[in-house]
PDB file of C-alpha atoms in Angstrom:
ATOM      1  CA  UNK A   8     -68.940 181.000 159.259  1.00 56.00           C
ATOM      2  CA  UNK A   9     -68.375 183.814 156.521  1.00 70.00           C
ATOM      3  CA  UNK A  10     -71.384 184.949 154.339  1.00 91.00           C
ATOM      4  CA  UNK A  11     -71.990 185.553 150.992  1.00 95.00           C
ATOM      5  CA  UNK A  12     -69.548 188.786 150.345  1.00 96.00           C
ATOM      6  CA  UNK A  13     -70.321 190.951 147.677  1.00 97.00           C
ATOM      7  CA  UNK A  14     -67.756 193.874 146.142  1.00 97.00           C
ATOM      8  CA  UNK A  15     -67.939 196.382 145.376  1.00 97.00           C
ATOM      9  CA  UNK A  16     -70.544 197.617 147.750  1.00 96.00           C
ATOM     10  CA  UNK A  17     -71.062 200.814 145.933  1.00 97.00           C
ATOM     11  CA  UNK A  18     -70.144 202.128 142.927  1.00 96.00           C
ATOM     12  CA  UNK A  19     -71.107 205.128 140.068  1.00 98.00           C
ATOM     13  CA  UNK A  20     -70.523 204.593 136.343  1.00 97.00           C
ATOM     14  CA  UNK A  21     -71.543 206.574 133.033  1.00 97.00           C
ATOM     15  CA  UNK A  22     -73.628 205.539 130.284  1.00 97.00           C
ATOM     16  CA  UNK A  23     -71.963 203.513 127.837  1.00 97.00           C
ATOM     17  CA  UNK A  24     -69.017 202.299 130.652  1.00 98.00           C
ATOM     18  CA  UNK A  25     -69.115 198.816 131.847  1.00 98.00           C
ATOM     19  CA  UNK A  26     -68.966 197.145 135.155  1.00 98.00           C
ATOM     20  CA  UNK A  27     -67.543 193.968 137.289  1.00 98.00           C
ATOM     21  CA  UNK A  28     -69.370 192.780 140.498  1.00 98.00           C
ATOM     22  CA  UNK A  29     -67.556 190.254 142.439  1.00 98.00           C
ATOM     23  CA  UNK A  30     -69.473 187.404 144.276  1.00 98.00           C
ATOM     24  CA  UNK A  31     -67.681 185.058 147.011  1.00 97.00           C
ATOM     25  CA  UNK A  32     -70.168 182.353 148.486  1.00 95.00           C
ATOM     26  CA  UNK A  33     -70.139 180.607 151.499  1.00 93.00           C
ATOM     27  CA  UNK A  34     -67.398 177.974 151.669  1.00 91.00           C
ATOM     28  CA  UNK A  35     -68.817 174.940 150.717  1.00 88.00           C
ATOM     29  CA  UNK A  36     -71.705 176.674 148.600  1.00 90.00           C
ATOM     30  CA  UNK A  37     -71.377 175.472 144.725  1.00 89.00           C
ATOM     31  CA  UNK A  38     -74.694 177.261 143.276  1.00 90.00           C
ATOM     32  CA  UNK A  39     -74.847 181.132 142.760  1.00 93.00           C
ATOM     33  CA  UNK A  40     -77.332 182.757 141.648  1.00 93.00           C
ATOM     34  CA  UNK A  41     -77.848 187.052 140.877  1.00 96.00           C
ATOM     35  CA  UNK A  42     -80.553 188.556 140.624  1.00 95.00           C
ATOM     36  CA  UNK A  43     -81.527 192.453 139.902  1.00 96.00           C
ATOM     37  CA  UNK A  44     -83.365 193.934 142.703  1.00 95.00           C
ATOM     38  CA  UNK A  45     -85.160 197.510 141.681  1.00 92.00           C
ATOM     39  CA  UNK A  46     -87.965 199.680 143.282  1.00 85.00           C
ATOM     40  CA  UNK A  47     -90.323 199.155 140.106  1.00 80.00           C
ATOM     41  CA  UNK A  48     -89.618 195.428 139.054  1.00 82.00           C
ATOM     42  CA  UNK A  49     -88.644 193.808 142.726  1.00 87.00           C
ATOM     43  CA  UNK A  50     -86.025 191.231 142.817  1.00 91.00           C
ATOM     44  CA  UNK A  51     -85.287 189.973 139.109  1.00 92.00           C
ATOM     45  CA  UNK A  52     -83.271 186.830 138.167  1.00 91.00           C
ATOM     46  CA  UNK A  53     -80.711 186.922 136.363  1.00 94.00           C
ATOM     47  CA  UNK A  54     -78.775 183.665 136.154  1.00 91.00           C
ATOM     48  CA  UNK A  55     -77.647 180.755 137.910  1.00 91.00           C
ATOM     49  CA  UNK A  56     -74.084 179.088 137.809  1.00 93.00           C
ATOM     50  CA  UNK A  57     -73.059 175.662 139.120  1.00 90.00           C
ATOM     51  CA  UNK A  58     -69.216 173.788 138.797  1.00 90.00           C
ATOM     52  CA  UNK A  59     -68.531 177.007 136.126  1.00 93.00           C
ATOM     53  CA  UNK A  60     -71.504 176.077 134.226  1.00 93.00           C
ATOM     54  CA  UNK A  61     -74.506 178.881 133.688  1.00 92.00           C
ATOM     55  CA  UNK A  62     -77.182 176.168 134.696  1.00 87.00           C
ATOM     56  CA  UNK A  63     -80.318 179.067 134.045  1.00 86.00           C
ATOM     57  CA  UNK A  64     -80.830 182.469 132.732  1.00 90.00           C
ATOM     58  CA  UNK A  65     -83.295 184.816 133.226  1.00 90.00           C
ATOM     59  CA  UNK A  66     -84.741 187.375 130.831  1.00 90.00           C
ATOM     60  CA  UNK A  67     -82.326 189.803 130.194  1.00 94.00           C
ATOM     61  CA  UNK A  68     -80.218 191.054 127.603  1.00 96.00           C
ATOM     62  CA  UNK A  69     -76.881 189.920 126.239  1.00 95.00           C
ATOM     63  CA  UNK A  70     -75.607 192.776 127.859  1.00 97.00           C
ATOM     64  CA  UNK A  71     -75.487 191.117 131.164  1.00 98.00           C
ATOM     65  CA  UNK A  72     -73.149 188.172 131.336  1.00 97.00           C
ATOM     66  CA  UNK A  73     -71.628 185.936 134.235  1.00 97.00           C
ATOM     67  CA  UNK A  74     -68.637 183.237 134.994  1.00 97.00           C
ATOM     68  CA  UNK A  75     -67.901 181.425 137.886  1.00 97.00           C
ATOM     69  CA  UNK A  76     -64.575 180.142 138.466  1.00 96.00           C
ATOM     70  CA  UNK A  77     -63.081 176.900 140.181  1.00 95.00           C
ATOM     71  CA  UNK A  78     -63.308 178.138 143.720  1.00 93.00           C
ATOM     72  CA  UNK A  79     -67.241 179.037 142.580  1.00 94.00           C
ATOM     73  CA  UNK A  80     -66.392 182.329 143.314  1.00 97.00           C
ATOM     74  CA  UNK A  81     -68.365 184.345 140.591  1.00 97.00           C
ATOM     75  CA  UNK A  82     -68.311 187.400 138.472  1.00 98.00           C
ATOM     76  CA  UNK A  83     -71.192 189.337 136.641  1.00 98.00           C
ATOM     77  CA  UNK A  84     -70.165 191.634 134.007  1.00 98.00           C
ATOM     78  CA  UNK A  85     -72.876 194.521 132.645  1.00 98.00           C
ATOM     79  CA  UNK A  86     -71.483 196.259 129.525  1.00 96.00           C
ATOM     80  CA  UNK A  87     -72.578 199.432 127.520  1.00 97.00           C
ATOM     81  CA  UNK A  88     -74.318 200.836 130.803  1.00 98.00           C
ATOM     82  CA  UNK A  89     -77.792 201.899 130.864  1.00 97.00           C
ATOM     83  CA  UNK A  90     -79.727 204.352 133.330  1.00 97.00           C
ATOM     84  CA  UNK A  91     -82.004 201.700 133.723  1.00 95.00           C
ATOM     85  CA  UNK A  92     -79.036 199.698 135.388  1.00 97.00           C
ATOM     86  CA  UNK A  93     -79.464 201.209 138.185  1.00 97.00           C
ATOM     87  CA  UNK A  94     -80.087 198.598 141.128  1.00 96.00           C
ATOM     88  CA  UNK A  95     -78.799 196.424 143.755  1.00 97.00           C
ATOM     89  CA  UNK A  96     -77.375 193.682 142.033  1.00 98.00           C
ATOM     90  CA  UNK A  97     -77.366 190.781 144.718  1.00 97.00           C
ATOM     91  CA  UNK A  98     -76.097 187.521 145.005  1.00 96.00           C
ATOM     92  CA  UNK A  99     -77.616 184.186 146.531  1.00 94.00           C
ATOM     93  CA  UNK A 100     -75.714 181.086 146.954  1.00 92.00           C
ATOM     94  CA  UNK A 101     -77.198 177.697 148.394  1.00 86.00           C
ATOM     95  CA  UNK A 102     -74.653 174.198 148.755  1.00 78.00           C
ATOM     96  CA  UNK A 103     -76.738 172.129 146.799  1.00 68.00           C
ATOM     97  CA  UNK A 104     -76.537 170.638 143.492  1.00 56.00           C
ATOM     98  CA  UNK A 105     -80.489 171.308 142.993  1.00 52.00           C
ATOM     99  CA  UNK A 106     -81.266 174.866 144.892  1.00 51.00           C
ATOM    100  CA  UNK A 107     -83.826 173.313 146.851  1.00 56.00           C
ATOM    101  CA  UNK A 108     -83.476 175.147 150.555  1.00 69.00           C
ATOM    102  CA  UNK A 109     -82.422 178.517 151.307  1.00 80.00           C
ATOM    103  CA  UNK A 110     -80.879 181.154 149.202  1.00 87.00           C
ATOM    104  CA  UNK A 111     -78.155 182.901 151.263  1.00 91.00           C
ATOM    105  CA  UNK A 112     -78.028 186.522 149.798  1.00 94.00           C
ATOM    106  CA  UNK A 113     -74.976 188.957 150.002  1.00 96.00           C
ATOM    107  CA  UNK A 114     -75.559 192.432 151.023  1.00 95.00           C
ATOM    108  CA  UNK A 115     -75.628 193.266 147.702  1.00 96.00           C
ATOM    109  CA  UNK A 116     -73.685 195.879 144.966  1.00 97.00           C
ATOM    110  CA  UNK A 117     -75.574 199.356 144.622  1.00 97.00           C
ATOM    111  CA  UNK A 118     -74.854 200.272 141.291  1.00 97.00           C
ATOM    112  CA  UNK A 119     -75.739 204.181 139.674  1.00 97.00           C
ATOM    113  CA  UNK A 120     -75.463 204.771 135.957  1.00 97.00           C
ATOM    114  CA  UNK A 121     -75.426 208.607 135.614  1.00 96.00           C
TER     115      UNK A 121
ATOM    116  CA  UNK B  20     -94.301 182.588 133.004  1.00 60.00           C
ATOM    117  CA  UNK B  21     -94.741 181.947 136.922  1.00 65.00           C
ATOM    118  CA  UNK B  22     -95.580 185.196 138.621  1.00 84.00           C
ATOM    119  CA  UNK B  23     -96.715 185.799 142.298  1.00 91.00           C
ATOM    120  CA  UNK B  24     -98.404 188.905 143.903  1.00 93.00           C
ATOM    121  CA  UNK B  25     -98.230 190.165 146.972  1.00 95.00           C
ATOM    122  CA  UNK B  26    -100.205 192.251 148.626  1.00 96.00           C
ATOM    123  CA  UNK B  27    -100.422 194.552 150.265  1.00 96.00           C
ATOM    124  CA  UNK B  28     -97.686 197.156 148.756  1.00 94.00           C
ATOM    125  CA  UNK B  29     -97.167 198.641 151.632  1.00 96.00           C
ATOM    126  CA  UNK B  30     -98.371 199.038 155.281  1.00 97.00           C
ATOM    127  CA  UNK B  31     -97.770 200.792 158.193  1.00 97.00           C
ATOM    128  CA  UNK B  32     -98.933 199.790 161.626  1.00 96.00           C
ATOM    129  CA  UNK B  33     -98.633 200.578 164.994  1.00 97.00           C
ATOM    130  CA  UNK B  34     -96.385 198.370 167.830  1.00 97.00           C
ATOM    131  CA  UNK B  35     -98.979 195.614 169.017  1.00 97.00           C
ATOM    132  CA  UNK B  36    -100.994 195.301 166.094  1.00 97.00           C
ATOM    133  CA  UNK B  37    -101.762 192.144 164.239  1.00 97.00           C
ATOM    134  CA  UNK B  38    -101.077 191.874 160.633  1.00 97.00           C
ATOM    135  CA  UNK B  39    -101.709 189.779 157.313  1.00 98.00           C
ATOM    136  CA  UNK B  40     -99.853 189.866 154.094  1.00 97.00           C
ATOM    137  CA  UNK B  41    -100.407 187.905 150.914  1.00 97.00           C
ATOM    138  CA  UNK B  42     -98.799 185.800 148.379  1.00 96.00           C
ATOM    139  CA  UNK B  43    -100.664 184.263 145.141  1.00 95.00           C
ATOM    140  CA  UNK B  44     -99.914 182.945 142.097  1.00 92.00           C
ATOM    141  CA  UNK B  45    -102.318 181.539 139.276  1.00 89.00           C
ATOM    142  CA  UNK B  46     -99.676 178.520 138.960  1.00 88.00           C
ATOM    143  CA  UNK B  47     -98.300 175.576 141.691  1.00 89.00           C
ATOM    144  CA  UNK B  48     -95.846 175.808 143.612  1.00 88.00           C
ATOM    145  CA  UNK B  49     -93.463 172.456 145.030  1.00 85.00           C
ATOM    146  CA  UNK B  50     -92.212 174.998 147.624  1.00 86.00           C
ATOM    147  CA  UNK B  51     -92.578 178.805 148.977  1.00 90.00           C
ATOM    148  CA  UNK B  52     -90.104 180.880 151.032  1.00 92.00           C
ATOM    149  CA  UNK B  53     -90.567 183.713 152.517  1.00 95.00           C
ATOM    150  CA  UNK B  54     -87.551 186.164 153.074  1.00 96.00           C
ATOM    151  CA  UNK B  55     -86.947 189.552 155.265  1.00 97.00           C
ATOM    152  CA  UNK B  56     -85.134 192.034 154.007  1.00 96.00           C
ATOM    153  CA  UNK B  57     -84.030 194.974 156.044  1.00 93.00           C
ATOM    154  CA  UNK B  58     -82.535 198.316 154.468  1.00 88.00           C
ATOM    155  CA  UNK B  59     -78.722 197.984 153.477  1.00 86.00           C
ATOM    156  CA  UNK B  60     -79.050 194.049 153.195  1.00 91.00           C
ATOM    157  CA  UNK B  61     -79.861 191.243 151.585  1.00 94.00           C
ATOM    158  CA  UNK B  62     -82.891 189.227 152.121  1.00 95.00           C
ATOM    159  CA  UNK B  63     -82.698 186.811 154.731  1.00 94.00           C
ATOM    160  CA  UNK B  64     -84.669 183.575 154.913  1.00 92.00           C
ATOM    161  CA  UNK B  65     -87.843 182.778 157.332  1.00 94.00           C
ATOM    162  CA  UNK B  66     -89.320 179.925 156.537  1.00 92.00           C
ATOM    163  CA  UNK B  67     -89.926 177.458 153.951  1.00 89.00           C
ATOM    164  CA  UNK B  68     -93.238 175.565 153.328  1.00 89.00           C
ATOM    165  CA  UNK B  69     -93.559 172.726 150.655  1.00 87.00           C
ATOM    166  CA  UNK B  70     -96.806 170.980 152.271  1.00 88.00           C
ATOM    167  CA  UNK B  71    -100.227 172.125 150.866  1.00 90.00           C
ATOM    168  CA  UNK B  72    -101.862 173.473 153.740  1.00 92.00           C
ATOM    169  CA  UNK B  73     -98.865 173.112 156.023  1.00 93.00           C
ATOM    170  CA  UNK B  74     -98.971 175.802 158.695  1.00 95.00           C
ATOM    171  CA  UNK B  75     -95.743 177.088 160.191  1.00 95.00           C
ATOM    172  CA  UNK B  76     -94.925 179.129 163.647  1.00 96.00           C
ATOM    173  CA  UNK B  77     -91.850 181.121 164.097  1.00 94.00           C
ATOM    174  CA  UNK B  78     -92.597 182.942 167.576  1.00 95.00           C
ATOM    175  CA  UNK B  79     -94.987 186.040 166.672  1.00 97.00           C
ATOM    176  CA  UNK B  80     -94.940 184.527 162.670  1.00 96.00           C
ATOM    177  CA  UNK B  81     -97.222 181.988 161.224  1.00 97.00           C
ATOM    178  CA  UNK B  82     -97.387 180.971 157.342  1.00 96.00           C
ATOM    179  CA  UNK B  83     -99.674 178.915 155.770  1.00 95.00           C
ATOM    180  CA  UNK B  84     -99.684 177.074 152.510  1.00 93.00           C
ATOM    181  CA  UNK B  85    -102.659 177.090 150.373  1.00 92.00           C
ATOM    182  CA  UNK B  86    -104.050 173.710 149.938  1.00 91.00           C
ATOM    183  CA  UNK B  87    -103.546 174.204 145.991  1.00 92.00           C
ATOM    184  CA  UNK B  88     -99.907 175.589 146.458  1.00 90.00           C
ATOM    185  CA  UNK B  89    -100.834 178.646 144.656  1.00 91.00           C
ATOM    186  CA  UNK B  90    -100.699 180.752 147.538  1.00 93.00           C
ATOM    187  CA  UNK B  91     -99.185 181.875 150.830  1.00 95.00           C
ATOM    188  CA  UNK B  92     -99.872 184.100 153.626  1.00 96.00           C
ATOM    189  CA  UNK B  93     -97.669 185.741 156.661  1.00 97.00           C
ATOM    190  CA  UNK B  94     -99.358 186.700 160.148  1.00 97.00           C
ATOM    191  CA  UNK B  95     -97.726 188.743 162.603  1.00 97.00           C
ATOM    192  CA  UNK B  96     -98.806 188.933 166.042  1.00 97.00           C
ATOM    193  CA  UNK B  97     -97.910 191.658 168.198  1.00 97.00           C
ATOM    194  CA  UNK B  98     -95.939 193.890 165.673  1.00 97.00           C
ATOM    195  CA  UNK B  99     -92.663 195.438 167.059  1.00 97.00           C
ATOM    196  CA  UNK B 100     -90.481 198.107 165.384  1.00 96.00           C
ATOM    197  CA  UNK B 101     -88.022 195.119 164.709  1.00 95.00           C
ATOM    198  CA  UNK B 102     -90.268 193.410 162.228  1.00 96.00           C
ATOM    199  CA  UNK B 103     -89.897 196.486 159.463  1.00 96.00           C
ATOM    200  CA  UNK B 104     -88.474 195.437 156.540  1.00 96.00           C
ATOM    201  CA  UNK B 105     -89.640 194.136 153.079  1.00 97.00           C
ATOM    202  CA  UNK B 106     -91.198 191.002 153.115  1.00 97.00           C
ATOM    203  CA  UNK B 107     -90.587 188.700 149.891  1.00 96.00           C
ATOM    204  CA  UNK B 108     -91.873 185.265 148.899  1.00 95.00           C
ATOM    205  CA  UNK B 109     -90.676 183.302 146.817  1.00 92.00           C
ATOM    206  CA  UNK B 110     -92.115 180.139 144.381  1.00 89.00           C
ATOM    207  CA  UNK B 111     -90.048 177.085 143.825  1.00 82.00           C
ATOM    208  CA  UNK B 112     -90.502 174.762 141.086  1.00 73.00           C
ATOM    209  CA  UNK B 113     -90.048 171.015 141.586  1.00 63.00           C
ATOM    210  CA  UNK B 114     -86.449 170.661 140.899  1.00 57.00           C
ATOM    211  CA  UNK B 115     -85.731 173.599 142.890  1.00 55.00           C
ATOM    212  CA  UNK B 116     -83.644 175.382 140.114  1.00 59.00           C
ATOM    213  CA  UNK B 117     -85.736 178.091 139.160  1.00 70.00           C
ATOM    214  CA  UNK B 118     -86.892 180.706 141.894  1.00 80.00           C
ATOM    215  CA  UNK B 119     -89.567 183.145 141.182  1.00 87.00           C
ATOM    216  CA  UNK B 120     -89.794 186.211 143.963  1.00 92.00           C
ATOM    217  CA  UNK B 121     -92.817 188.237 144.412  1.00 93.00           C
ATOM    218  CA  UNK B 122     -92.358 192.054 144.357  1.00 93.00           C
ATOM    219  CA  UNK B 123     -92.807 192.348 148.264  1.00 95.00           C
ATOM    220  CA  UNK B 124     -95.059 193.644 150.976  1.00 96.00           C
ATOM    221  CA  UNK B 125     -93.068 197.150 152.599  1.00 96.00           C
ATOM    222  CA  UNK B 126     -93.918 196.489 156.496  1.00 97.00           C
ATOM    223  CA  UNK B 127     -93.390 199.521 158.690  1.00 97.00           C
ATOM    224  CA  UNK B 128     -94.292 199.087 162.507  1.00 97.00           C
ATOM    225  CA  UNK B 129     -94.205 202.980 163.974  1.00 96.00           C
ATOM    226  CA  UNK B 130     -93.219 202.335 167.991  1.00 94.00           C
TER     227      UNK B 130
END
């Protein structure tokens, strides 16, 4: 059974750029989460999306937005990079309509903001 | 807000030793998880506990659940070089939408 797969695995953008992290759950798996894992602030979330619907947010800027699409494959988008973007950006998805069991994270998107 | 604390921040032990990390919060919990996560990936479930008081054995790994639900802890018997990794728990509320992750215990078990 295929994970949660995350891409890009890596990537390095400028201030002020933007950036697209892709999200593909576990076939079968409806809810996805993201969060915003960093050495100072552990693992942030960020929001939560269910049959294309954002179902929670977190606390964090309009900046960072999300979509998830038919398949519940699903996108986060970060616009007008900051240094301070600079994290693993991972992805959890569970199969249930309420995310009562276990969050099955991806390996996760490294992102740098030079 | 819901937070949790874990403690400690980090810890280093040798192969064989016993160890005992932490997990509080000053609010209830319906459910906590705690997840491994090793260098490269993403964490990775170990157990979770929804039972105040419940007690939990996964080989060298027992986790309790306070009574109140407020807090959690993680034994390891018998540390091996295999158990390194960040250690996270994680609060659930009762509908089980909202997940609240603590900011991890680093575990480092020198062989």
């Amino acid at each position: 059974k295929a994970g949660v797969t995350q891409t890009p695995r890596y990537l390095i953008k400028t201030r002020g750029q933007q950036v697209t992290l892709s999200c593909s759950p576990i076939s079968g798996h409806r809810s996805v989460s993201w969060y915003q894992q960093t050495p100072g602030q552990g693992l942030q979330f960020l929001f939560e999306y269910f049959s294309e619907t954002q179902r929670n947010k977190g606390n964090f800027p309009g900046r960072f937005s999300g979509r998830q699409f038919s398949n519940s494959r699903s996108e986060m988008n970060v616009s007008t990079l900051e240094l301070g973007d600079s994290a693993l950006y991972l992805c959890a998805t569970t199969p249930l309509a309420r995310n009562t069991g276990e969050l099955f994270f991806g390996e996760g998107s490294r992102l740098t903001v030079l | 807000t819901q937070l949790l604390e874990q403690s400690p921040q980090f810890l280093s032990i040798q192969e064989g030793e016993n160890l005992t990390v932490y997990c509080n919060s000053s609010s209830v919990f319906s459910s906590l998880q705690w997840y491994r996560q090793e260098p490269g990936e993403g964490p990775v479930l170990l157990v979770t506990v929804v039972t105040g008081g419940e007690v939990k054995k996964l080989k060298r790994l027992t986790f309790q659940f306070g009574d109140a639900r407020k807090d959690s802890s993680l034994h390891i018997t018998a540390a091996q070089p295999g158990d390194t990794g960040l250690y996270l728990c994680a609060g659930g509320d009762n509908y089980g939408q909202n997940f609240v992750f603590g900011p991890g215990t680093r575990l480092s078990v020198l062989p």
